[in-house]
GROMACS .gro file of C-alpha atoms in nm:
model
  346
    1UNK     CA    1   8.785  11.188  11.630
    2UNK     CA    2   8.516  11.319  11.399
    3UNK     CA    3   8.474  11.137  11.059
    4UNK     CA    4   8.377  11.289  10.723
    5UNK     CA    5   8.264  10.972  10.536
    6UNK     CA    6   8.362  11.012  10.176
    7UNK     CA    7   8.328  10.731   9.923
    8UNK     CA    8   8.666  10.554   9.900
    9UNK     CA    9   8.846  10.556   9.572
   10UNK     CA   10   9.171  10.387   9.460
   11UNK     CA   11   9.494  10.532   9.570
   12UNK     CA   12   9.698  10.762   9.340
   13UNK     CA   13   9.967  10.547   9.202
   14UNK     CA   14  10.302  10.671   9.064
   15UNK     CA   15  10.554  10.441   8.895
   16UNK     CA   16  10.912  10.556   8.926
   17UNK     CA   17  11.142  10.402   8.668
   18UNK     CA   18  11.519  10.432   8.710
   19UNK     CA   19  11.650  10.391   8.370
   20UNK     CA   20  11.894  10.111   8.263
   21UNK     CA   21  12.033   9.868   8.519
   22UNK     CA   22  12.217   9.526   8.534
   23UNK     CA   23  12.392   9.441   8.202
   24UNK     CA   24  12.285   9.783   8.068
   25UNK     CA   25  12.507  10.050   8.244
   26UNK     CA   26  12.350  10.331   8.041
   27UNK     CA   27  12.592  10.621   7.978
   28UNK     CA   28  12.935  10.565   8.125
   29UNK     CA   29  13.133  10.862   8.267
   30UNK     CA   30  13.474  10.908   8.409
   31UNK     CA   31  13.381  10.816   8.770
   32UNK     CA   32  13.024  10.684   8.742
   33UNK     CA   33  12.764  10.488   8.548
   34UNK     CA   34  12.423  10.625   8.471
   35UNK     CA   35  12.234  10.324   8.598
   36UNK     CA   36  12.367  10.392   8.955
   37UNK     CA   37  12.282  10.770   8.940
   38UNK     CA   38  11.933  10.689   8.807
   39UNK     CA   39  11.855  10.442   9.094
   40UNK     CA   40  11.988  10.660   9.363
   41UNK     CA   41  11.789  10.970   9.257
   42UNK     CA   42  11.480  10.757   9.203
   43UNK     CA   43  11.487  10.607   9.556
   44UNK     CA   44  11.539  10.949   9.707
   45UNK     CA   45  11.250  11.093   9.506
   46UNK     CA   46  11.026  10.789   9.616
   47UNK     CA   47  11.132  10.843   9.985
   48UNK     CA   48  11.023  11.212   9.970
   49UNK     CA   49  10.673  11.105   9.829
   50UNK     CA   50  10.654  10.828  10.097
   51UNK     CA   51  10.720  11.079  10.375
   52UNK     CA   52  10.490  11.355  10.248
   53UNK     CA   53  10.216  11.178  10.066
   54UNK     CA   54  10.106  10.863  10.251
   55UNK     CA   55   9.794  10.857  10.019
   56UNK     CA   56  10.020  10.770   9.726
   57UNK     CA   57  10.114  10.427   9.625
   58UNK     CA   58  10.479  10.413   9.496
   59UNK     CA   59  10.582  10.135   9.248
   60UNK     CA   60  10.948  10.107   9.128
   61UNK     CA   61  11.033   9.927   8.807
   62UNK     CA   62  11.360   9.844   8.986
   63UNK     CA   63  11.498   9.895   9.331
   64UNK     CA   64  11.832   9.716   9.272
   65UNK     CA   65  12.086   9.689   9.008
   66UNK     CA   66  11.895   9.459   8.766
   67UNK     CA   67  11.798   9.458   8.384
   68UNK     CA   68  11.449   9.530   8.315
   69UNK     CA   69  11.335   9.533   7.943
   70UNK     CA   70  11.167   9.844   7.819
   71UNK     CA   71  10.829   9.671   7.759
   72UNK     CA   72  10.829   9.520   8.107
   73UNK     CA   73  10.874   9.868   8.251
   74UNK     CA   74  10.563   9.986   8.070
   75UNK     CA   75  10.383   9.670   8.169
   76UNK     CA   76  10.441   9.727   8.529
   77UNK     CA   77  10.286  10.073   8.500
   78UNK     CA   78   9.992   9.941   8.311
   79UNK     CA   79   9.941   9.645   8.549
   80UNK     CA   80   9.907   9.881   8.845
   81UNK     CA   81   9.686  10.120   8.653
   82UNK     CA   82   9.924  10.402   8.751
   83UNK     CA   83   9.821  10.767   8.738
   84UNK     CA   84  10.171  10.882   8.655
   85UNK     CA   85  10.500  10.734   8.510
   86UNK     CA   86  10.830  10.912   8.569
   87UNK     CA   87  11.143  10.759   8.410
   88UNK     CA   88  11.480  10.895   8.531
   89UNK     CA   89  11.793  10.900   8.323
   90UNK     CA   90  12.119  11.094   8.271
   91UNK     CA   91  12.237  11.235   7.934
   92UNK     CA   92  12.555  11.220   7.734
   93UNK     CA   93  12.706  11.343   7.418
   94UNK     CA   94  12.999  11.218   7.217
   95UNK     CA   95  13.152  11.553   7.147
   96UNK     CA   96  13.156  11.890   7.323
   97UNK     CA   97  13.068  11.973   7.679
   98UNK     CA   98  12.689  11.996   7.685
   99UNK     CA   99  12.525  12.064   8.018
  100UNK     CA  100  12.176  12.097   8.166
  101UNK     CA  101  11.848  11.925   8.248
  102UNK     CA  102  11.567  11.843   8.011
  103UNK     CA  103  11.241  11.654   8.036
  104UNK     CA  104  11.086  11.455   7.761
  105UNK     CA  105  10.723  11.372   7.669
  106UNK     CA  106  10.618  11.142   7.389
  107UNK     CA  107  10.619  11.271   7.044
  108UNK     CA  108  10.800  11.309   6.718
  109UNK     CA  109  11.162  11.432   6.760
  110UNK     CA  110  11.180  11.777   6.593
  111UNK     CA  111  11.557  11.791   6.602
  112UNK     CA  112  11.864  11.581   6.549
  113UNK     CA  113  11.951  11.623   6.908
  114UNK     CA  114  11.622  11.489   7.032
  115UNK     CA  115  11.640  11.196   6.786
  116UNK     CA  116  11.983  11.112   6.928
  117UNK     CA  117  11.839  11.089   7.282
  118UNK     CA  118  11.555  10.866   7.160
  119UNK     CA  119  11.793  10.641   6.966
  120UNK     CA  120  12.020  10.608   7.265
  121UNK     CA  121  11.732  10.537   7.519
  122UNK     CA  122  11.568  10.293   7.280
  123UNK     CA  123  11.877  10.096   7.200
  124UNK     CA  124  11.847   9.921   7.519
  125UNK     CA  125  11.604   9.690   7.342
  126UNK     CA  126  11.891   9.547   7.137
  127UNK     CA  127  11.995   9.366   7.466
  128UNK     CA  128  11.661   9.194   7.485
  129UNK     CA  129  11.585   8.853   7.343
  130UNK     CA  130  11.366   8.851   7.034
  131UNK     CA  131  11.339   9.228   7.037
  132UNK     CA  132  11.239   9.251   6.683
  133UNK     CA  133  10.915   9.059   6.732
  134UNK     CA  134  10.836   9.217   7.072
  135UNK     CA  135  10.865   9.567   6.928
  136UNK     CA  136  10.692   9.474   6.609
  137UNK     CA  137  10.995   9.533   6.381
  138UNK     CA  138  11.106   9.862   6.543
  139UNK     CA  139  11.474   9.930   6.470
  140UNK     CA  140  11.595  10.184   6.736
  141UNK     CA  141  11.913  10.260   6.501
  142UNK     CA  142  11.699  10.349   6.194
  143UNK     CA  143  11.549  10.703   6.156
  144UNK     CA  144  11.273  10.547   5.931
  145UNK     CA  145  11.146  10.352   6.239
  146UNK     CA  146  11.067  10.684   6.416
  147UNK     CA  147  10.809  10.779   6.153
  148UNK     CA  148  10.548  10.592   6.363
  149UNK     CA  149  10.563  10.845   6.628
  150UNK     CA  150  10.429  11.120   6.373
  151UNK     CA  151  10.086  10.956   6.388
  152UNK     CA  152  10.062  10.909   6.773
  153UNK     CA  153   9.767  11.088   6.922
  154UNK     CA  154   9.847  11.084   7.296
  155UNK     CA  155   9.556  11.161   7.511
  156UNK     CA  156   9.781  11.228   7.802
  157UNK     CA  157   9.989  11.485   7.632
  158UNK     CA  158   9.856  11.792   7.819
  159UNK     CA  159   9.915  11.636   8.164
  160UNK     CA  160  10.266  11.503   8.047
  161UNK     CA  161  10.377  11.845   7.923
  162UNK     CA  162  10.232  12.015   8.244
  163UNK     CA  163  10.439  11.785   8.468
  164UNK     CA  164  10.752  11.822   8.247
  165UNK     CA  165  10.718  12.199   8.269
  166UNK     CA  166  10.697  12.181   8.650
  167UNK     CA  167  11.000  11.960   8.668
  168UNK     CA  168  11.208  12.201   8.451
  169UNK     CA  169  11.092  12.500   8.673
  170UNK     CA  170  11.200  12.312   8.977
  171UNK     CA  171  11.541  12.242   8.832
  172UNK     CA  172  11.584  12.604   8.752
  173UNK     CA  173  11.489  12.692   9.115
  174UNK     CA  174  11.758  12.428   9.215
  175UNK     CA  175  12.004  12.634   9.004
  176UNK     CA  176  12.037  12.363   8.737
  177UNK     CA  177  12.074  12.471   8.368
  178UNK     CA  178  11.742  12.449   8.183
  179UNK     CA  179  11.732  12.278   7.843
  180UNK     CA  180  11.359  12.277   7.837
  181UNK     CA  181  11.063  12.043   7.772
  182UNK     CA  182  11.125  11.825   7.462
  183UNK     CA  183  10.943  11.549   7.266
  184UNK     CA  184  11.099  11.231   7.125
  185UNK     CA  185  10.994  10.894   7.015
  186UNK     CA  186  11.059  10.695   7.338
  187UNK     CA  187  10.932  10.344   7.339
  188UNK     CA  188  10.894  10.333   7.720
  189UNK     CA  189  10.650  10.628   7.712
  190UNK     CA  190  10.479  10.500   7.401
  191UNK     CA  191  10.380  10.170   7.572
  192UNK     CA  192  10.244  10.335   7.895
  193UNK     CA  193   9.882  10.424   7.917
  194UNK     CA  194   9.891  10.725   8.157
  195UNK     CA  195  10.074  11.071   8.163
  196UNK     CA  196  10.446  11.010   8.160
  197UNK     CA  197  10.782  11.188   8.131
  198UNK     CA  198  11.144  11.091   8.091
  199UNK     CA  199  11.384  11.315   8.298
  200UNK     CA  200  11.742  11.371   8.196
  201UNK     CA  201  11.912  11.487   8.517
  202UNK     CA  202  12.227  11.618   8.335
  203UNK     CA  203  12.521  11.518   8.123
  204UNK     CA  204  12.747  11.250   8.247
  205UNK     CA  205  12.977  11.342   7.977
  206UNK     CA  206  13.029  11.673   8.144
  207UNK     CA  207  13.286  11.628   8.414
  208UNK     CA  208  13.132  11.903   8.638
  209UNK     CA  209  12.781  11.764   8.609
  210UNK     CA  210  12.901  11.408   8.650
  211UNK     CA  211  13.055  11.493   8.977
  212UNK     CA  212  12.739  11.664   9.099
  213UNK     CA  213  12.512  11.377   8.984
  214UNK     CA  214  12.740  11.115   9.148
  215UNK     CA  215  12.746  11.301   9.475
  216UNK     CA  216  12.496  11.239   9.758
  217UNK     CA  217  12.432  11.616   9.782
  218UNK     CA  218  12.360  11.646   9.412
  219UNK     CA  219  12.134  11.349   9.420
  220UNK     CA  220  11.936  11.502   9.707
  221UNK     CA  221  11.891  11.830   9.509
  222UNK     CA  222  11.788  11.647   9.198
  223UNK     CA  223  11.539  11.423   9.386
  224UNK     CA  224  11.397  11.723   9.570
  225UNK     CA  225  11.345  11.918   9.246
  226UNK     CA  226  11.152  11.630   9.094
  227UNK     CA  227  10.946  11.588   9.413
  228UNK     CA  228  10.859  11.951   9.417
  229UNK     CA  229  10.713  11.920   9.074
  230UNK     CA  230  10.532  11.596   9.169
  231UNK     CA  231  10.379  11.772   9.468
  232UNK     CA  232  10.248  12.046   9.260
  233UNK     CA  233  10.106  11.804   9.007
  234UNK     CA  234   9.952  11.585   9.290
  235UNK     CA  235   9.787  11.883   9.455
  236UNK     CA  236   9.641  12.009   9.130
  237UNK     CA  237   9.512  11.651   9.065
  238UNK     CA  238   9.353  11.649   9.415
  239UNK     CA  239   9.202  11.989   9.359
  240UNK     CA  240   9.039  11.881   9.032
  241UNK     CA  241   8.915  11.557   9.198
  242UNK     CA  242   8.772  11.768   9.482
  243UNK     CA  243   8.576  11.988   9.236
  244UNK     CA  244   8.403  11.673   9.117
  245UNK     CA  245   8.333  11.556   9.474
  246UNK     CA  246   8.163  11.869   9.567
  247UNK     CA  247   7.834  11.717   9.432
  248UNK     CA  248   7.881  11.404   9.646
  249UNK     CA  249   7.678  11.359   9.963
  250UNK     CA  250   7.886  11.347  10.285
  251UNK     CA  251   7.744  11.214  10.604
  252UNK     CA  252   7.890  11.310  10.952
  253UNK     CA  253   7.841  11.058  11.236
  254UNK     CA  254   7.838  11.202  11.588
  255UNK     CA  255   8.185  11.222  11.743
  256UNK     CA  256   8.286  10.953  11.993
  257UNK     CA  257   8.252  11.055  12.356
  258UNK     CA  258   8.619  11.037  12.445
  259UNK     CA  259   8.690  11.402  12.530
  260UNK     CA  260   8.941  11.437  12.258
  261UNK     CA  261   8.721  11.481  11.949
  262UNK     CA  262   8.571  11.762  11.759
  263UNK     CA  263   8.347  11.788  11.460
  264UNK     CA  264   8.465  11.993  11.166
  265UNK     CA  265   8.126  12.058  11.027
  266UNK     CA  266   7.929  12.375  11.084
  267UNK     CA  267   7.557  12.335  10.990
  268UNK     CA  268   7.522  12.716  10.985
  269UNK     CA  269   7.691  12.713  10.631
  270UNK     CA  270   7.978  12.927  10.751
  271UNK     CA  271   8.331  12.863  10.606
  272UNK     CA  272   8.562  12.687  10.856
  273UNK     CA  273   8.942  12.690  10.828
  274UNK     CA  274   9.167  12.417  10.950
  275UNK     CA  275   9.534  12.308  10.914
  276UNK     CA  276   9.591  11.973  10.744
  277UNK     CA  277   9.891  11.824  10.927
  278UNK     CA  278   9.921  11.469  10.808
  279UNK     CA  279   9.768  11.172  10.626
  280UNK     CA  280   9.751  10.807  10.691
  281UNK     CA  281   9.625  10.486  10.517
  282UNK     CA  282   9.457  10.385  10.849
  283UNK     CA  283   9.282  10.537  11.143
  284UNK     CA  284   9.523  10.650  11.417
  285UNK     CA  285   9.470  10.656  11.779
  286UNK     CA  286   9.429  10.992  11.950
  287UNK     CA  287   9.741  10.932  12.138
  288UNK     CA  288   9.949  10.833  11.832
  289UNK     CA  289  10.302  10.979  11.862
  290UNK     CA  290  10.266  11.123  11.508
  291UNK     CA  291  10.035  11.381  11.651
  292UNK     CA  292  10.332  11.514  11.857
  293UNK     CA  293  10.099  11.581  12.157
  294UNK     CA  294   9.855  11.793  11.968
  295UNK     CA  295   9.507  11.735  12.086
  296UNK     CA  296   9.165  11.853  11.929
  297UNK     CA  297   9.272  11.670  11.604
  298UNK     CA  298   8.997  11.557  11.356
  299UNK     CA  299   9.014  11.364  11.032
  300UNK     CA  300   8.815  11.320  10.711
  301UNK     CA  301   8.861  11.047  10.466
  302UNK     CA  302   8.955  11.114  10.096
  303UNK     CA  303   8.994  10.838   9.841
  304UNK     CA  304   9.024  10.591  10.136
  305UNK     CA  305   9.297  10.798  10.301
  306UNK     CA  306   9.267  10.946  10.649
  307UNK     CA  307   9.353  11.320  10.634
  308UNK     CA  308   9.404  11.480  10.979
  309UNK     CA  309   9.328  11.841  11.051
  310UNK     CA  310   9.379  12.074  11.349
  311UNK     CA  311   9.239  12.387  11.484
  312UNK     CA  312   8.914  12.424  11.290
  313UNK     CA  313   8.782  12.779  11.326
  314UNK     CA  314   8.584  13.039  11.133
  315UNK     CA  315   8.844  13.304  11.226
  316UNK     CA  316   9.090  13.328  10.940
  317UNK     CA  317   9.345  13.536  11.149
  318UNK     CA  318   9.334  13.266  11.406
  319UNK     CA  319   9.407  12.997  11.156
  320UNK     CA  320   9.708  13.179  11.026
  321UNK     CA  321   9.849  13.174  11.378
  322UNK     CA  322   9.769  12.812  11.415
  323UNK     CA  323   9.923  12.727  11.082
  324UNK     CA  324  10.241  12.918  11.183
  325UNK     CA  325  10.265  12.699  11.484
  326UNK     CA  326  10.174  12.365  11.331
  327UNK     CA  327  10.413  12.426  11.035
  328UNK     CA  328  10.706  12.405  11.286
  329UNK     CA  329  10.612  12.056  11.388
  330UNK     CA  330  10.452  11.923  11.072
  331UNK     CA  331  10.654  11.958  10.748
  332UNK     CA  332  10.419  12.051  10.466
  333UNK     CA  333  10.120  12.150  10.693
  334UNK     CA  334   9.873  12.370  10.497
  335UNK     CA  335   9.540  12.552  10.539
  336UNK     CA  336   9.228  12.409  10.398
  337UNK     CA  337   8.867  12.543  10.384
  338UNK     CA  338   8.560  12.341  10.479
  339UNK     CA  339   8.194  12.407  10.443
  340UNK     CA  340   7.906  12.203  10.580
  341UNK     CA  341   8.144  11.907  10.610
  342UNK     CA  342   8.308  11.947  10.261
  343UNK     CA  343   8.655  12.061  10.168
  344UNK     CA  344   8.624  12.375   9.961
  345UNK     CA  345   8.882  12.425   9.687
  346UNK     CA  346   8.829  12.785   9.586
   0.00000   0.00000   0.00000
């Protein structure tokens, strides 16, 4: 297989944070507990990333029913120098029959409703030892404590709002009621040093939504909606990174003489089209079963990840037919453009 030798960079890392856990059940409904719903959706969401983005490192703050302090959740994300932090929760109200999804970014709560959510989510610190010292005197039950969020200048706000908006759009497409993107003084987001959001999947206090969130089908739909938003965010991230890499020098070693290789470069300067079919964190054998019998497969390396392409050609009509065929065998296959050994993003 041919190799486009691009300087390796650290893998994109996402931290998935299932809210609550262990001695902290979160909101409690008639038939379920929030901590179980959060964990189920989080694991399904992570599995979707794992199967479709092998170039992404997934870190969970918890994968079982254990209690993790809020500051430790943030510490995990900071320790791994994560590129993205997504915390998953379910909502509840004391009165009424509220419904719908909403996604929070860090900021000053501009309504009593948003403040109530922040107070509920932050109140978990009361279960922690020596919380008053750990959180520098912050009292989650006092409105005065939330004044600190008025002065926060979050350099990741734009990316966080962008992801939150994508998540809400995905929920709408999944036929979930949209309560919009909101801001609140959430400690778990305040202590993380990367773009981050807190997703409220629905209201466990609403019997209809609780049954949906507690069901396997509902959890799959919610996880797929969050994944779709993540996929859009990640592709945009890759595109912006690719724009930077356009200036990097790429060398192309001659292909190995094994009768199954091709080079994806064209020194005439013409645009080539190819179908990207899969990625891997290591070089695969030409006979690897993941290629499903396809020959004439090439790869290039991006951020230390092997990205495999098929059917390189300068004929756009031909690549459309190739993509139509490949998409039946490779979920998520898509067309890319290349010029002189470089992927082109416009």
